[in-house]
Amino acid sequence: MKAHVEPKSKECPFCGASTYEVVSVTGMKCVRCTNKKNCGAIVSFNNKDCDERGVSPAVYFNRRAGKE
């Protein structure tokens, strides 16, 4: 049996600090910036994968738009 490991989230796109996954008081999974004093970003995704299928928000958080 394989262990379930949550994907590691990339650094914060706003300040560059590390991030981690948290569960809000409402039960929604979010990605939070560790730089709470200067940034404090909390990112959630409102889509079927995250809301209904249990996909980690880190999967979507780790996507970055390509440079044009």
Coordinates of N, CA and C in Angstrom, one line a residue:
M1 N 0.8 -1.2 0.0 CA 0.0 0.0 0.0 C 0.9 1.2 0.0
K2 N 0.6 2.2 -0.8 CA 1.3 3.4 -0.9 C 0.8 4.5 0.1
A3 N 1.7 5.2 0.6 CA 1.3 6.3 1.5 C 0.8 7.5 0.7
H4 N -0.2 8.2 1.2 CA -0.7 9.4 0.5 C 0.1 10.6 1.0
V5 N 0.8 11.2 0.0 CA 1.6 12.4 0.3 C 1.0 13.6 -0.4
E6 N 0.8 14.6 0.3 CA 0.3 15.9 -0.4 C 1.4 16.5 -1.2
P7 N 1.0 17.0 -2.3 CA 2.1 17.7 -3.1 C 2.6 18.9 -2.4
K8 N 3.9 19.1 -2.6 CA 4.6 20.3 -2.0 C 4.3 21.5 -2.8
S9 N 3.9 22.6 -2.2 CA 3.5 23.8 -2.9 C 4.8 24.7 -3.1
K10 N 4.8 25.4 -4.3 CA 5.9 26.2 -4.6 C 5.9 27.5 -3.7
E11 N 6.9 28.3 -3.9 CA 7.0 29.5 -3.2 C 5.9 30.5 -3.5
C12 N 5.7 31.5 -2.6 CA 4.6 32.5 -2.8 C 5.0 33.3 -4.0
P13 N 4.0 33.5 -4.9 CA 4.3 34.3 -6.1 C 4.4 35.8 -5.8
F14 N 4.0 36.2 -4.6 CA 3.9 37.6 -4.3 C 5.2 38.1 -3.5
C15 N 5.7 37.2 -2.6 CA 6.9 37.6 -1.9 C 8.0 36.7 -1.9
G16 N 7.8 35.4 -2.4 CA 8.9 34.4 -2.6 C 9.1 33.6 -1.4
A17 N 8.3 33.7 -0.3 CA 8.4 32.9 0.9 C 7.9 31.5 0.7
S18 N 8.2 30.6 1.5 CA 7.7 29.2 1.4 C 6.2 29.2 1.7
T19 N 5.5 28.2 1.3 CA 4.0 28.1 1.5 C 3.7 26.7 2.1
Y20 N 2.5 26.5 2.6 CA 2.1 25.2 3.1 C 0.6 25.2 3.0
E21 N 0.0 23.9 3.0 CA -1.4 23.7 2.8 C -2.1 23.8 4.2
V22 N -3.2 24.4 4.3 CA -3.9 24.5 5.6 C -5.4 24.2 5.3
V23 N -6.2 23.9 6.3 CA -7.6 23.8 6.2 C -8.2 24.9 7.0
S24 N -9.1 25.7 6.3 CA -9.7 26.8 7.0 C -10.8 26.3 8.0
V25 N -11.3 27.2 8.8 CA -12.3 26.9 9.8 C -13.6 26.4 9.1
T26 N -13.8 26.7 7.8 CA -15.0 26.2 7.1 C -14.7 24.9 6.4
G27 N -13.5 24.4 6.6 CA -13.2 23.1 6.0 C -12.6 23.2 4.6
M28 N -12.3 24.4 4.0 CA -11.8 24.5 2.7 C -10.2 24.4 2.8
K29 N -9.6 23.6 1.9 CA -8.2 23.5 1.8 C -7.6 24.8 1.1
C30 N -6.6 25.4 1.7 CA -6.0 26.6 1.1 C -4.5 26.4 1.1
V31 N -3.8 27.3 0.4 CA -2.3 27.4 0.4 C -2.0 28.7 1.1
R32 N -1.1 28.7 2.1 CA -0.9 29.9 2.9 C 0.6 30.2 2.8
C33 N 0.9 31.5 2.7 CA 2.3 32.0 2.7 C 2.8 32.0 4.2
T34 N 4.1 31.7 4.4 CA 4.6 31.7 5.7 C 5.0 33.1 6.2
N35 N 5.1 34.0 5.3 CA 5.5 35.4 5.6 C 4.2 36.2 6.0
K36 N 3.7 35.8 7.2 CA 2.4 36.4 7.6 C 2.5 37.9 7.9
K37 N 3.7 38.3 8.4 CA 3.9 39.7 8.8 C 3.8 40.7 7.6
N38 N 4.5 40.3 6.5 CA 4.6 41.2 5.4 C 3.7 40.9 4.2
C39 N 3.3 39.6 4.1 CA 2.5 39.2 2.9 C 1.2 38.7 3.3
G40 N 1.2 37.5 3.9 CA 0.0 36.9 4.5 C -1.0 36.4 3.4
A41 N -0.5 36.1 2.2 CA -1.4 35.6 1.2 C -2.0 34.2 1.6
I42 N -3.3 34.0 1.3 CA -4.0 32.8 1.5 C -4.7 32.6 0.2
V43 N -4.5 31.4 -0.5 CA -5.0 31.2 -1.8 C -5.9 29.9 -1.8
S44 N -7.1 30.1 -2.3 CA -8.0 28.9 -2.4 C -8.5 28.8 -3.8
F45 N -9.0 27.7 -4.2 CA -9.5 27.5 -5.6 C -10.9 26.9 -5.5
N46 N -11.8 27.6 -6.2 CA -13.2 27.2 -6.3 C -13.5 26.5 -7.6
N47 N -13.2 25.2 -7.6 CA -13.5 24.4 -8.8 C -13.9 23.0 -8.3
K48 N -14.4 22.2 -9.3 CA -14.9 20.9 -8.9 C -13.8 20.0 -8.4
D49 N -12.6 20.1 -9.0 CA -11.5 19.2 -8.5 C -11.3 19.4 -7.0
C50 N -11.1 20.7 -6.6 CA -10.8 20.9 -5.2 C -12.0 20.8 -4.3
D51 N -13.2 21.3 -4.8 CA -14.4 21.3 -3.9 C -15.0 19.9 -3.8
E52 N -15.1 19.2 -4.9 CA -15.8 17.9 -4.8 C -15.0 16.7 -4.9
R53 N -13.8 16.7 -5.6 CA -13.0 15.5 -5.8 C -11.8 15.4 -4.8
G54 N -11.6 16.4 -4.0 CA -10.6 16.3 -3.0 C -9.1 16.5 -3.5
V55 N -9.0 17.1 -4.7 CA -7.7 17.4 -5.2 C -7.0 18.5 -4.4
S56 N -5.8 18.4 -4.0 CA -5.1 19.4 -3.2 C -5.0 20.7 -4.0
P57 N -5.2 21.8 -3.3 CA -5.0 23.1 -3.9 C -3.6 23.4 -4.4
A58 N -2.6 22.7 -3.8 CA -1.2 22.8 -4.2 C -1.0 22.5 -5.7
V59 N -1.8 21.5 -6.2 CA -1.7 21.2 -7.6 C -2.0 22.4 -8.5
Y60 N -3.0 23.1 -8.2 CA -3.4 24.3 -9.0 C -2.4 25.5 -8.6
F61 N -2.1 25.6 -7.4 CA -1.2 26.7 -6.9 C 0.2 26.6 -7.6
N62 N 0.7 25.4 -7.8 CA 2.0 25.2 -8.4 C 2.0 25.5 -9.9
R63 N 0.8 25.6 -10.6 CA 0.8 26.0 -12.0 C 1.2 27.5 -12.1
R64 N 2.0 27.8 -13.0 CA 2.4 29.2 -13.3 C 2.2 29.5 -14.7
A65 N 1.7 30.7 -15.0 CA 1.5 31.1 -16.4 C 2.8 31.3 -17.0
G66 N 2.9 30.9 -18.3 CA 4.2 31.1 -19.0 C 4.4 32.6 -19.4
K67 N 5.7 32.9 -19.6 CA 6.1 34.2 -20.0 C 5.7 34.4 -21.4
E68 N 5.2 35.6 -21.8 CA 4.9 35.8 -23.2 C 6.0 36.5 -23.9

